[in-house]
Structures are given as structure tokens and as C-alpha cells.
Short mmCIF file of C-alpha atoms in Angstrom, two decimals:
data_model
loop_
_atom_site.label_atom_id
_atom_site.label_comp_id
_atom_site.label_asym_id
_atom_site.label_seq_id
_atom_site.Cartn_x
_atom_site.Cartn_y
_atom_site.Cartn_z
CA UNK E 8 144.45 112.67 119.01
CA UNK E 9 141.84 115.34 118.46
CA UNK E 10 139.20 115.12 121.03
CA UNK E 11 135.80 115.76 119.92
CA UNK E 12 132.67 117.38 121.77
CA UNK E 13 129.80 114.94 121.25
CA UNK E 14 126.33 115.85 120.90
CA UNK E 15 124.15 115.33 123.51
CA UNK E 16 120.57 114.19 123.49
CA UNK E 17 119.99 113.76 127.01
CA UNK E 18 116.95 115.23 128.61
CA UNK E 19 116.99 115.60 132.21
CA UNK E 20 112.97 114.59 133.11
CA UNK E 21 110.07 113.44 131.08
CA UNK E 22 108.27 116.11 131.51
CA UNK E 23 111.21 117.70 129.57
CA UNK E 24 111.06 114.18 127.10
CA UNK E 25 107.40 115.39 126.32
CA UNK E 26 107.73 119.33 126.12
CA UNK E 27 106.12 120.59 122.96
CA UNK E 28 103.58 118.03 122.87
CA UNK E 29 100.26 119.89 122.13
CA UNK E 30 96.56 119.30 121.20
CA UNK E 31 95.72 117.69 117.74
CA UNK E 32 99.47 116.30 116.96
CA UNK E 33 99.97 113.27 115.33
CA UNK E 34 102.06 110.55 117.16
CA UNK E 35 103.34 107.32 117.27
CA UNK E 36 104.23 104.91 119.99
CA UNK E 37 106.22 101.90 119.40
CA UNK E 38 104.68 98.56 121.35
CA UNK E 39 103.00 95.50 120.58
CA UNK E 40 100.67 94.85 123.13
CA UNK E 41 101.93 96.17 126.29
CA UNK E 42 105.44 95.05 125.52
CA UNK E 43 108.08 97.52 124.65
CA UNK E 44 105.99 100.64 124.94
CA UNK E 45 107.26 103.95 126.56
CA UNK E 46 105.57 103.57 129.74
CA UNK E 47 107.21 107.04 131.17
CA UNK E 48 106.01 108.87 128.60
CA UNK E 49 102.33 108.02 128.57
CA UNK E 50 102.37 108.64 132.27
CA UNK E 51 103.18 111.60 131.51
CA UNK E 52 100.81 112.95 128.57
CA UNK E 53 98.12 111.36 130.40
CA UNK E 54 98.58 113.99 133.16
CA UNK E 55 98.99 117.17 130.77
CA UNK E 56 95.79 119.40 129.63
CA UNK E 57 96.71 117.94 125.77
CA UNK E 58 93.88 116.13 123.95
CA UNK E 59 92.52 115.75 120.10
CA UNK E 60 95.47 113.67 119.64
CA UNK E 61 95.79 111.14 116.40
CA UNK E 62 97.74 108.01 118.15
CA UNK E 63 99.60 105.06 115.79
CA UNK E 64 100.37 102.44 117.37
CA UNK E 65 100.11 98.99 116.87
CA UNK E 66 97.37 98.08 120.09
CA UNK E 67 95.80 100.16 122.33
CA UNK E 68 96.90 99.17 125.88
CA UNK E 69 94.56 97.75 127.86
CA UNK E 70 92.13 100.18 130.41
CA UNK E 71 94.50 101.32 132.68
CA UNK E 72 97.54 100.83 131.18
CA UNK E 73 99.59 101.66 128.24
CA UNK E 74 97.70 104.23 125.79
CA UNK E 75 94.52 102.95 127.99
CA UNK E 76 95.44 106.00 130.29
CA UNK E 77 94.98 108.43 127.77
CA UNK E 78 91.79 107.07 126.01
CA UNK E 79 90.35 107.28 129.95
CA UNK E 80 90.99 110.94 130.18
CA UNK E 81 89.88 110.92 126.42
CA UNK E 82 92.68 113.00 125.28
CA UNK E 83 92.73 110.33 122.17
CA UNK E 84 90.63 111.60 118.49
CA UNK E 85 91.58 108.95 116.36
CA UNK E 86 93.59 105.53 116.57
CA UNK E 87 95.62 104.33 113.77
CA UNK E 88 96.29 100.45 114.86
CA UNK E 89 96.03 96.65 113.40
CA UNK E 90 95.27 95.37 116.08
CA UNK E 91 92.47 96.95 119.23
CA UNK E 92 90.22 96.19 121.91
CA UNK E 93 91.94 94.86 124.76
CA UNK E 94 89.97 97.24 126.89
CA UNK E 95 86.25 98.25 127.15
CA UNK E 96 86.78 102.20 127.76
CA UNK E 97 88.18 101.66 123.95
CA UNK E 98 84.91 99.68 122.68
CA UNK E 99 82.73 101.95 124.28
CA UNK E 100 84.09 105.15 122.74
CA UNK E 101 84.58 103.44 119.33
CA UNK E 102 81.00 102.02 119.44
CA UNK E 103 79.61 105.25 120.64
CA UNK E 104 81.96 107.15 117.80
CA UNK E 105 83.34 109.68 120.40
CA UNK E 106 86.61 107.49 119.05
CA UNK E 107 87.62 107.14 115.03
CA UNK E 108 89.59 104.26 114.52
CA UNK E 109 91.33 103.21 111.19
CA UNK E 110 92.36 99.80 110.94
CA UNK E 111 95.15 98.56 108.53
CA UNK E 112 97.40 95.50 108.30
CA UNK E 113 99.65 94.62 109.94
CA UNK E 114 102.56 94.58 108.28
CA UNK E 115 101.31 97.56 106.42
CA UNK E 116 101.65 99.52 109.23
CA UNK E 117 104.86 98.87 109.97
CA UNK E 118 106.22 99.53 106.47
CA UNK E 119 104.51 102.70 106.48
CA UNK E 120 106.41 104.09 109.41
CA UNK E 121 109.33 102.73 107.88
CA UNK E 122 108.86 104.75 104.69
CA UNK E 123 108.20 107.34 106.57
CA UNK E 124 111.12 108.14 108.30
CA UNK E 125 112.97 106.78 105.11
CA UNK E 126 112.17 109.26 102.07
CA UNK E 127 109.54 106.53 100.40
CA UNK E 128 105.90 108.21 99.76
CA UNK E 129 104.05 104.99 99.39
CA UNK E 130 104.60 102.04 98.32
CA UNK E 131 102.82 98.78 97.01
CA UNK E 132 101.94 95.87 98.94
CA UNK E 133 99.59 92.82 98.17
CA UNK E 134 97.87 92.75 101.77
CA UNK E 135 94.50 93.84 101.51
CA UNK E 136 93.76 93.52 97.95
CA UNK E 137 90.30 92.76 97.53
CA UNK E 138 89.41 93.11 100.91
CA UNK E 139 87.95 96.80 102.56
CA UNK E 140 91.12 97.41 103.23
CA UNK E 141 91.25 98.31 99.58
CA UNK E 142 88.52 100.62 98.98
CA UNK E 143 89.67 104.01 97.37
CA UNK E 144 93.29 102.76 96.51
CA UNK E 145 94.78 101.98 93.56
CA UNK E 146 95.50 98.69 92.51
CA UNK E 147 98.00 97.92 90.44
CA UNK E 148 99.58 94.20 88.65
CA UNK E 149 103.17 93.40 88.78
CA UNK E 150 104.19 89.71 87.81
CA UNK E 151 100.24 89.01 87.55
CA UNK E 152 99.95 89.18 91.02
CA UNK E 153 97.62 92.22 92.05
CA UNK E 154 98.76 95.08 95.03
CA UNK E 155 97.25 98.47 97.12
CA UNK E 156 99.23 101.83 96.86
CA UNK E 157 99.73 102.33 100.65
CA UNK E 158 100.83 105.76 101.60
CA UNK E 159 103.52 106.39 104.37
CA UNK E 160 103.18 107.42 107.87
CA UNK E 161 105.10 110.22 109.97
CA UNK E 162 104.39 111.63 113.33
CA UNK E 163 104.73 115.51 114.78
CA UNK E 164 106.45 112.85 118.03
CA UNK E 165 107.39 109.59 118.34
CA UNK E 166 107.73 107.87 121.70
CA UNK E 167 110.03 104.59 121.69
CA UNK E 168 111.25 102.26 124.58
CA UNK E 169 114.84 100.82 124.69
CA UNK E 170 116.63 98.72 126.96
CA UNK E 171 120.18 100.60 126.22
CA UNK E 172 121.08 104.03 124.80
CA UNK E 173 123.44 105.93 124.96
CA UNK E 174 123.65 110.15 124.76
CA UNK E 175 123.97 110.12 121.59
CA UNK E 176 120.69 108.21 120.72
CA UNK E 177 121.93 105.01 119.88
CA UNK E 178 119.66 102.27 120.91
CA UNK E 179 119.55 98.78 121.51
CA UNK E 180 116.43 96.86 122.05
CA UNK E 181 115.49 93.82 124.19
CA UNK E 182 113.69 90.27 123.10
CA UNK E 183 110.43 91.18 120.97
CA UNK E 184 110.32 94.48 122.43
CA UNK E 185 111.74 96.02 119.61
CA UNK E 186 108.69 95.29 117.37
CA UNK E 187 107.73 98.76 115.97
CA UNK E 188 110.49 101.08 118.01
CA UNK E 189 112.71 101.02 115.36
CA UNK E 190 110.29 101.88 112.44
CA UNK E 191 108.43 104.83 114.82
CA UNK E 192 111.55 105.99 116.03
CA UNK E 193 112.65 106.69 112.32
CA UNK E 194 109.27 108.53 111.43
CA UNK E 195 108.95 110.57 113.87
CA UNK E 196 109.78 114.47 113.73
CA UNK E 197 111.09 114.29 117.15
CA UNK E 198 111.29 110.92 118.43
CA UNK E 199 111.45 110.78 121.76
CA UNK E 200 113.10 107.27 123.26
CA UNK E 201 113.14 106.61 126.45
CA UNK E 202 115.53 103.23 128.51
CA UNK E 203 116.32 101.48 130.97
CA UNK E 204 120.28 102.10 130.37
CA UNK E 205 121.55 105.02 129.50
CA UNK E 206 125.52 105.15 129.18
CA UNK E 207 127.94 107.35 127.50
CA UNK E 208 128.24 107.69 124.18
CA UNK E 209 131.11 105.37 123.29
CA UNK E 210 130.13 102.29 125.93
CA UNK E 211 127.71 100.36 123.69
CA UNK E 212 129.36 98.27 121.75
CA UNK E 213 128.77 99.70 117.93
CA UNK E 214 127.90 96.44 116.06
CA UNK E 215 124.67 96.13 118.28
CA UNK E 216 122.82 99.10 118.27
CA UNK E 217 119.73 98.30 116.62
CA UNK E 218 118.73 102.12 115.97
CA UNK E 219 121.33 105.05 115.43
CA UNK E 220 120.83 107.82 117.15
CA UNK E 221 120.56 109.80 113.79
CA UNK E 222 116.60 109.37 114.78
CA UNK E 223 116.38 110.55 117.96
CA UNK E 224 116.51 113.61 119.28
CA UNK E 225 115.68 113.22 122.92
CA UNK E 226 116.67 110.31 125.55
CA UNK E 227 116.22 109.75 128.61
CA UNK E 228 116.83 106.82 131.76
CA UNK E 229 112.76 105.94 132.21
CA UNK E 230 112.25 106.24 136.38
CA UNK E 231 110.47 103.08 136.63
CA UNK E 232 108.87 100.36 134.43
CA UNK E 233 105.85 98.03 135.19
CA UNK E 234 106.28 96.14 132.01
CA UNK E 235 102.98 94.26 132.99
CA UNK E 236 102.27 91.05 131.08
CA UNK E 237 99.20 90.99 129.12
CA UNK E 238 98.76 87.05 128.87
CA UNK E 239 100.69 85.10 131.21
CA UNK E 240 101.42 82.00 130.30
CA UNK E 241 103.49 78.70 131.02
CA UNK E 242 104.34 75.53 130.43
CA UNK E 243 102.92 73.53 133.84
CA UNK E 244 105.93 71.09 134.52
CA UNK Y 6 83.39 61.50 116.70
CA UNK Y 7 84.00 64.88 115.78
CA UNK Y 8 88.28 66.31 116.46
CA UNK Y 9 89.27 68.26 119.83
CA UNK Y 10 91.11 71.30 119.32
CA UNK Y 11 94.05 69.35 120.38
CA UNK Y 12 93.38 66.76 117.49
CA UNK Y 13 92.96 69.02 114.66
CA UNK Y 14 96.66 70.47 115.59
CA UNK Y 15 97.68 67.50 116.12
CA UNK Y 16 96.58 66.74 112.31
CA UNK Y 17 98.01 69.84 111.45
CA UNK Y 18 100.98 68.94 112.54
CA UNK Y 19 101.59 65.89 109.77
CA UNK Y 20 101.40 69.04 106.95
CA UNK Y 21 104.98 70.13 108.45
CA UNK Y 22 107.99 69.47 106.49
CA UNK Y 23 111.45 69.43 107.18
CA UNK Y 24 113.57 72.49 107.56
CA UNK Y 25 110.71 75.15 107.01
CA UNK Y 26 109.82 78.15 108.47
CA UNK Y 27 105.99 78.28 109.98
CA UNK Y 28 104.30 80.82 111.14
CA UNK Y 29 101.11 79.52 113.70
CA UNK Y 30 97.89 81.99 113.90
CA UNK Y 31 96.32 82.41 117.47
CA UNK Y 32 94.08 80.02 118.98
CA UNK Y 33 93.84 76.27 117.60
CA UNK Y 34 97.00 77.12 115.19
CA UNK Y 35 99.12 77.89 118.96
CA UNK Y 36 98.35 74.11 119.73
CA UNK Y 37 100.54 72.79 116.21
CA UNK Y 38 103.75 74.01 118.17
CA UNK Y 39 103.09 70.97 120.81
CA UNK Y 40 102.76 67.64 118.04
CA UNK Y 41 105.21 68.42 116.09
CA UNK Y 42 106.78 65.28 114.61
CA UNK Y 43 110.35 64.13 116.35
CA UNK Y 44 111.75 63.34 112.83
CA UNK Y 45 110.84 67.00 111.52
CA UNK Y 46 112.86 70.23 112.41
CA UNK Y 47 110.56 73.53 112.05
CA UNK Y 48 111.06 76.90 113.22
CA UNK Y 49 108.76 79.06 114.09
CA UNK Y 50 107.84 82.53 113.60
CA UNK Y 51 106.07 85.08 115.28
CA UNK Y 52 105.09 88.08 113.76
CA UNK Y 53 105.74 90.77 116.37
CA UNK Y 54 109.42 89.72 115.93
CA UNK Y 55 110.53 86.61 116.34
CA UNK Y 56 112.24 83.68 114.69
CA UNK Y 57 113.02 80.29 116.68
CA UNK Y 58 109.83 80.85 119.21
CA UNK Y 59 110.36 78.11 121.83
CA UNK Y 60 107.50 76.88 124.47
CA UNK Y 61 105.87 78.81 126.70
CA UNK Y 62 108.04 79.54 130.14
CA UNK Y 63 108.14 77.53 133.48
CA UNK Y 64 106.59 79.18 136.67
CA UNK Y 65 109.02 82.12 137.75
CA UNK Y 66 110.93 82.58 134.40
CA UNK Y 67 108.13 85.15 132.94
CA UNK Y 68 109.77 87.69 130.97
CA UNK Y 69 107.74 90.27 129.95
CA UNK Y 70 109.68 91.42 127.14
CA UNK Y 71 109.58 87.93 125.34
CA UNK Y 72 106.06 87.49 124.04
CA UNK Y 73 104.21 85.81 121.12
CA UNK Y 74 101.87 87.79 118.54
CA UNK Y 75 99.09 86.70 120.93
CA UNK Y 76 100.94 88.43 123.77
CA UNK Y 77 101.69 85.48 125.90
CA UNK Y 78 104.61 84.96 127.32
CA UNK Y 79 106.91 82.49 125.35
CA UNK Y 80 110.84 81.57 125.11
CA UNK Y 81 113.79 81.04 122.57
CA UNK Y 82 115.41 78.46 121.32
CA UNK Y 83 118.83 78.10 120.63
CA UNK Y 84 119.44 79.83 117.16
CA UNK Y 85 116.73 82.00 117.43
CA UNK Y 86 116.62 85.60 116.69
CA UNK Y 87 114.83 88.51 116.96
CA UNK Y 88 113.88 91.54 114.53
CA UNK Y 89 111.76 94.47 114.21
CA UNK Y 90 108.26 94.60 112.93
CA UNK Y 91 109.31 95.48 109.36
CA UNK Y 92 111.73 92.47 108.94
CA UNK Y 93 108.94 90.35 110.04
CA UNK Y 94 106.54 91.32 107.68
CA UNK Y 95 109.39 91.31 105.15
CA UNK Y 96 109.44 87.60 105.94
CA UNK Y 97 106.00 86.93 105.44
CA UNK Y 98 105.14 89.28 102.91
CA UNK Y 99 108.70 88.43 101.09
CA UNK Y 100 107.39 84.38 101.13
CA UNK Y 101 110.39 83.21 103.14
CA UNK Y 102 107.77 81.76 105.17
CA UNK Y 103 106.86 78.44 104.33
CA UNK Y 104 103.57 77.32 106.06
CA UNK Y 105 101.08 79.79 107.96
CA UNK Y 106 98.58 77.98 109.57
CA UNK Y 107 95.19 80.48 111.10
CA UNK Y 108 92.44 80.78 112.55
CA UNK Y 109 89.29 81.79 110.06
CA UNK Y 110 85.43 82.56 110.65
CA UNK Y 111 84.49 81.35 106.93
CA UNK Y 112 85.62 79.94 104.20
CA UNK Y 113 84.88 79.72 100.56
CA UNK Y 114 85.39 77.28 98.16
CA UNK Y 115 87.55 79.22 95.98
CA UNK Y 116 90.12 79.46 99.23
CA UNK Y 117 89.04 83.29 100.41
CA UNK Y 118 89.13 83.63 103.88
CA UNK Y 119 87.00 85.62 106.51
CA UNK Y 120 88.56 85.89 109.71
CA UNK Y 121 88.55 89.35 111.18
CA UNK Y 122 85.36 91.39 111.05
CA UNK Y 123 81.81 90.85 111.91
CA UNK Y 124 79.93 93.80 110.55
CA UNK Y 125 77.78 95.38 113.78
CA UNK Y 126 79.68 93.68 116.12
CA UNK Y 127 83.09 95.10 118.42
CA UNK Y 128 85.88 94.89 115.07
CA UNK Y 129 88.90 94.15 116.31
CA UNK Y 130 91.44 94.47 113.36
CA UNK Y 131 92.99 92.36 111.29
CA UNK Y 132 96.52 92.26 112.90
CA UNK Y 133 98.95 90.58 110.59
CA UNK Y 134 96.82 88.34 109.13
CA UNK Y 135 96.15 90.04 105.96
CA UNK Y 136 99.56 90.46 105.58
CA UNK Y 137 99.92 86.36 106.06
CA UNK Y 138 97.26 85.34 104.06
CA UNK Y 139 98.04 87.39 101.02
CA UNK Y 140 101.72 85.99 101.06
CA UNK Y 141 102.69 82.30 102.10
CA UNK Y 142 103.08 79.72 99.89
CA UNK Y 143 100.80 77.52 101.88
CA UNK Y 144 98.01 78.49 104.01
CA UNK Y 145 96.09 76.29 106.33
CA UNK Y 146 93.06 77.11 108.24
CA UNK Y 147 92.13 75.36 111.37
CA UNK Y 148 88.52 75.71 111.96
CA UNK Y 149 85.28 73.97 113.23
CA UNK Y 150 83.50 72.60 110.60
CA UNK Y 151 80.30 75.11 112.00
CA UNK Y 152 79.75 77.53 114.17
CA UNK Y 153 78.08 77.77 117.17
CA UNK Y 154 75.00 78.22 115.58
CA UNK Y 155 75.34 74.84 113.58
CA UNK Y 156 75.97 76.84 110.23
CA UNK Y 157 78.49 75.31 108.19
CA UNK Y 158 82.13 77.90 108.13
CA UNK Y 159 82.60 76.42 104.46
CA UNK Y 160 80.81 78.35 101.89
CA UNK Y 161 80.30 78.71 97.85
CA UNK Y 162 80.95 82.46 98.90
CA UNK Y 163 81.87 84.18 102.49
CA UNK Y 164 79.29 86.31 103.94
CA UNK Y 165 81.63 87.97 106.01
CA UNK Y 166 84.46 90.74 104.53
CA UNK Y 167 86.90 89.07 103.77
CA UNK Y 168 90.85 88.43 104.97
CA UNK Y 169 92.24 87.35 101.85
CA UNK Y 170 91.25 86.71 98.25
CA UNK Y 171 91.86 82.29 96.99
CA UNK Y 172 94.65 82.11 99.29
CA UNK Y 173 93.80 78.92 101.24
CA UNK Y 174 94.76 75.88 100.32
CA UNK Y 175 93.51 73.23 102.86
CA UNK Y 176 91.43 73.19 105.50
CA UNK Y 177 91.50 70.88 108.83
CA UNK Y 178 88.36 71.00 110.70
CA UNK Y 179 86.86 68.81 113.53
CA UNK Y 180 85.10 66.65 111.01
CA UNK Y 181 87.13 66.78 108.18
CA UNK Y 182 90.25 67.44 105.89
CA UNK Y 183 89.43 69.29 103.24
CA UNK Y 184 91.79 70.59 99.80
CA UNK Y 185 91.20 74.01 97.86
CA UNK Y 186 90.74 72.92 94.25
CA UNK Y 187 90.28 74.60 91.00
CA UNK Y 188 86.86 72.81 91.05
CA UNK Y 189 86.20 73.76 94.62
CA UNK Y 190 86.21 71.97 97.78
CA UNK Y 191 87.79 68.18 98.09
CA UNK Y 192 87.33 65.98 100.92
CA UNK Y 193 90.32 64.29 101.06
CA UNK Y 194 89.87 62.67 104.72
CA UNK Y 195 87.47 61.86 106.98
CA UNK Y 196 87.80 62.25 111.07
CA UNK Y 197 87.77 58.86 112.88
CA UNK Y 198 83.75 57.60 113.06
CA UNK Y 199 82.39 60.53 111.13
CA UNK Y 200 80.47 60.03 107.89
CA UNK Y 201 81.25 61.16 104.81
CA UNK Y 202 77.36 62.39 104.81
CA UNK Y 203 77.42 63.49 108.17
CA UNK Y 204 80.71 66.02 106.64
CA UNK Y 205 78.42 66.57 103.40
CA UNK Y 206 75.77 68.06 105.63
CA UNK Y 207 77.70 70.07 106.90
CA UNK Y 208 79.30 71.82 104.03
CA UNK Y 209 76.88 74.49 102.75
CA UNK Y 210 79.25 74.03 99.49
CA UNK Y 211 79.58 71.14 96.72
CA UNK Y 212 82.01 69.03 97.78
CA UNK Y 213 84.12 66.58 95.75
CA UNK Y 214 85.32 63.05 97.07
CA UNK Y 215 88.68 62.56 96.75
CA UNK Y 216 89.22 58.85 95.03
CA UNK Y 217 91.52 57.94 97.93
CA UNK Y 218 89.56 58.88 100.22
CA UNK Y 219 90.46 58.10 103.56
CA UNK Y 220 89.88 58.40 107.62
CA UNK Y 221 92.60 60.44 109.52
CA UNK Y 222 95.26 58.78 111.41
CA UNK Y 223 96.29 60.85 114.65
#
């Protein structure tokens, strides 16, 4: 049998993970709350001299964790979320507009980043509709029911968190961690993703890897991860 | 006496039906999760990507990468499974979801809902409830009946921007159960030792009796 020489995404730091990473790029980071975000990477940006940056993500971390790093060393221009204010360094530089923030749905957002990284310009989608959501789009009726022309996101980097990949960029995602990863990691001009386990191409077993490695272009094992729990809770027996 | 949080979920709770899929908003919605009937099966969702959300976790079996849309910590039951953020939504959006039961601010008598803004104050965003409201087949809002101020959350029109345009149906509130009509607002039931003028009062909306009009049984 012919063997065949695989390609290799495998980066050997995360300062390498982040190289190219500049002032005023557009990126994404897949997360909701603090759970399944790439916690090596924004380490890592929040140390570098890089700032003006427009961040999508779903939250924005809380104040010293998560993207709350980088809004501290203000290194953050805009937000693009659904969902913010789990920290006060965030409310303070929103409410004193050192901070733009666009808000949008939900599920919006994540369909964006899907079309995105998928070939789909925009698409039409009933959440919003006659809410301020809505202002300057176009509304249009299908099957009487009335919808917003949404227009899809894409990132200069995308930063994703796995629990397995391999070095070929195949990744497989743990409990609701997923959430955005898969979406982001598609619309991302490089998408970095960044695991817990990373194996040799070949190991994971092909009918569960969640996102192909197609969509990523750099991986790497993440040195250590926190994964700090935002709300605690349990059931008191 | 007017409902506890506890009460109106557990009211809630009745409007589940067998074999559906429900999706429960944060805050008094949460509380549905722990009255529902022994004779009903229901499965729940939660948005950031999961399907078959159990109760939250004993002491010491914390996993942080198993959380609710309200980022607590939560578990699985058997069956369940989990998705990305885009399958979700295609769930709710798609209406595969049966019930979504939230929070709200206001509401008006025409069934819009007002639920994630307060103009000059911190604006959090709208998470996924846009999304929810413009899509189930049957919205419920669990609410007090005022605010803290004593001004009535049921309106002819909201005051606040609005969530969602006539998408609620019914309403459970601490003093009342209440139905989205073409005519308005219906008082269909009445908490245990509250008034139907006491409930009146308290509606800064007209408000039709329901002929069978009668006092909730919890």
C-alpha cells in the first residue's frame, strides 16, 4: 500500500498559534460564557503590544478572565456579542464609549459565522423583526410570516477550544463546550484551535469528529486550562 | 395571597404536555424543570447546546464543560445529546421546539414582549431570546404581575423596546393566569385568595373575564 505524507497543522507554542495577529483585525472566539473558550490563546494576546481589535464572541468573559484580560489592557475596539456584562471593566468602558458594542441575537450570531465560513452572504431570519434589532435591514415576507436580511460574519483569526484533535485539524468537542467552536472555526481565515488532546492523525475515530480539519490551519496541545465555572451550582442532597 | 416564584413554576408546570421538547428561560422559568408532573415526559433544551438537560450536579461532580444557557453547572440525562450553537438555534428557530417558557420586563396585550433592554441603563443583550420568542409555537412568560415599583408589567403597549412582536400567548404571574387573545388580555384564573379586582388593579390593560373563571390549583 502507498503510504502517504500527511499534512501537518501542528504548531509548536502559542505564541507560534497567535503569530500574525496584529492591531485592528477582526476575530472570533468560540465560548459561551467561560465554557469552551481558548484560554491559551487569550493569555497570550493579552500579553502582545496588539490592540484596536474587533472581538465576536458570544460573552465577554468576566474581569479577569476569558476576553476580560484583554478588555483590561484595553486592546478590545468593538465587541460583537448576544450576550455581555459579566464584568464591570466591560460596563465601564461601554458606558463611558471608550468600548462599541453591537448586540445581535442569538441565534443570529451563530448562523452568521456559519455562513460565513460556508459561501452564504446573508441570509433571512425572523428574530428581530420589529424590534431595534431591525433598524436599517430589509424586511422581507415569505409564507406571511415577516424576516431581517442578516449579513454573514468572517474573521482575519479565529480561536477555538477542543477537547481532541488530531494533526490534521480534526476536532472533537466536549459536553456544551462546543457551542460556537464549530461555526467560528469555519469562518475564520486562519482558525486557530487549540486542545487538550492532540494525537496523530489517524487515532480519532472518524465518525466523531465534530469539525474537519479542512478549517483549521493551526493546532496545538493548550499547556494548561482553568476552565473556571462561572455559576456553580448543585443540587443540595 | 399573591404566588412564590416556586408557585408560579410550579403552575407552569401543568402547561407541559407529553413528549415535547421545552426550552426554560433564566430565572423563574429554571424553577419549571423541578414540578414537572410524574405522568408527563419532557425534555429539555438549552440553547448553548443541549438537548436532555438533567438537574443541576451533586457536591464534587462539577463539570465545567456541562453548563446551562445561564452558565450554571447542570447534567445529562440518559438520551441526551449535545450540538453546536447553530443546530440549537436551528431547533428553536426551525419550531421543533414545543414550549419556551421566559422571563419578560413587560408585556402587552397584543402578546409583544419586552425583556432585554432598559434604555439608559447597563444593556445587556438579548441572548437567544429573540431568537425564542420569534419562533415557538407556544410562548409563556413567567412574570410578577408589577414591578418593584408597583407598576403593573401588563400593558395596552410596552414602554420598553421590545423582544418580540404578538408572540406570547399566556402569561403566569404571582396574581394571576392570564391568555393572549385577539381581543386582548383574558383572565382565565385567579391565584388562591386574590381578587379578581385586586388582579384588575393591577393590570394597566382591559382585561376580559374568562366565563370559567377559576382559582389556581397548585
Amino acid at each position: 500500500m502507498k503510504s502517504f505524507n500527511m499534512i501537518n497543522k501542528t504548531v509548536a507554542s502559542v505564541d507560534e498559534a497567535i503569530s500574525g495577529v496584529k492591531s485592528n483585525m477582526v476575530l472570533m472566539f468560540g465560548g459561551f460564557g467561560l465554557c469552551g473558550i481558548a484560554e491559551n490563546c487569550i493569555n497570550a494576546l493579552s500579553k502582545k503590544n496588539i490592540e484596536s481589535l474587533t472581538c465576536i464572541s458570544n460573552n465577554a468573559g468576566v474581569d479577569d478572565f476569558g476576553l476580560g484580560l484583554l478588555l483590561k489592557k484595553r486592546q478590545i475596539k468593538k465587541m460583537i456579542s448576544s450576550y455581555v456584562g459579566e464584568n464591570d471593566e466591560f460596563e465601564r468602558q461601554m458606558l463611558s464609549g471608550e468600548l462599541e458594542v453591537e448586540l445581535i441575537p442569538q441565534g443570529t450570531l451563530a448562523e452568521r459565522c456559519r455562513a460565513g465560513g460556508s459561501g452564504i452572504p446573508a441570509f433571512f431570519t425572523p428574530a428581530g423583526y420589529g424590534t431595534e434589532v431591525q433598524t436599517d435591514k430589509e424586511v422581507r415576507v415569505f409564507n406571511k410570516k415577516k424576516y431581517i436580511l442578516e449579513h454573514a460574519l468572517n474573521a482575519d483569526f479565529s480561536f477555538v477550544k477542543a477537547w481532541k484533535g488530531d494533526t490534521l485539524g480534526n476536532l472533537i468537542y466536549k459536553g456544551t463546550a462546543r457551542n460556537f467552536n464549530p461555526l467560528m472555526a469555519m469562518a475564520g481565515k486562519t482558525t486557530v484551535a487549540e486542545v487538550e488532546y492532540l494525537v496523530p492523525a489517524g487515532e480519532l475515530d472518524l465518525n466523531q469528529i465534530h469539525t474537519p480539519g479542512i478549517f483549521v490551519q493551526r493546532i496545538f496541545r493548550g499547556g494548561v486550562y482553568e476552565k473556571r465555572i462561572e455559576n456553580r451550582t448543585i443540587t443540595k442532597s | 395571597m399573591a404566588l412564590t416564584k416556586n408557585e408560579i413554576a410550579k403552575r407552569i408546570a401543568q402547561e407541559l404536555v407529553n413528549n415535547t421538547y421545552v426550552n426554560l428561560g433564566i430565572g423563574i422559568p429554571t424553577l419549571v424543570a423541578n414540578h414537572v408532573p410524574l405522568d408527563i415526559n419532557v425534555e429539555f433544551q438549552s440553547e448553548n447546546g443541549i438537548l436532555g438537560m438533567g438537574p443541576f450536579p451533586k457536591e464534587g461532580k462539577e463539570d465545567a464543560d456541562l453548563i446551562n444557557a445561564g452558565k450554571q453547572t447542570i447534567t445529562s440525562l440518559p438520551g441526551a445529546v449535545l450540538f453546536d450553537s447553530a443546530v440549537s438555534f436551528s431547533m428553536i428557530r426551525g419550531n421543533h421546539i414545543h414550549l419556551s417558557v421566559l422571563g419578560a420586563m413587560q408585556v402587552a396585550e397584543n402578546g409583544d414582549i419586552a425583556n432585554w433592554k432598559i434604555p439608559g441603563k447597563m444593556v445587556k443583550g438579548m441572548g437567544g431570546a429573540m431568537d425564542l420568542v420569534t419562533s415557538s409555537n407556544n410562548i409563556i412568560v413567567a412574570m410578577t404581575h408589577t414591578n418593584r415599583l408597583g407598576q403593573s408589567k401588563l400593558l395596552k403597549r410596552c414602554t420598553l423596546p421590545i423582544t418580540g412582536v404578538s408572540c406570547v400567548k399566556k402569561i403566569v404571574t404571582d396574581l394571576a393566569v392570564i391568555e393572549i387573545t385577539s381581543k386582548g388580555f383574558k383572565l382565565t384564573e385567579v391565584a388562591p385568595g386574590v381578587s379578581e379586582e385586586e388582579i384588575i388593579n393591577s393590570t394597566d390593560a382591559e382585561l376580559t373575564i374568562d366565563k370559567n373563571l377559576k382559582t389556581m390549583v397548585l
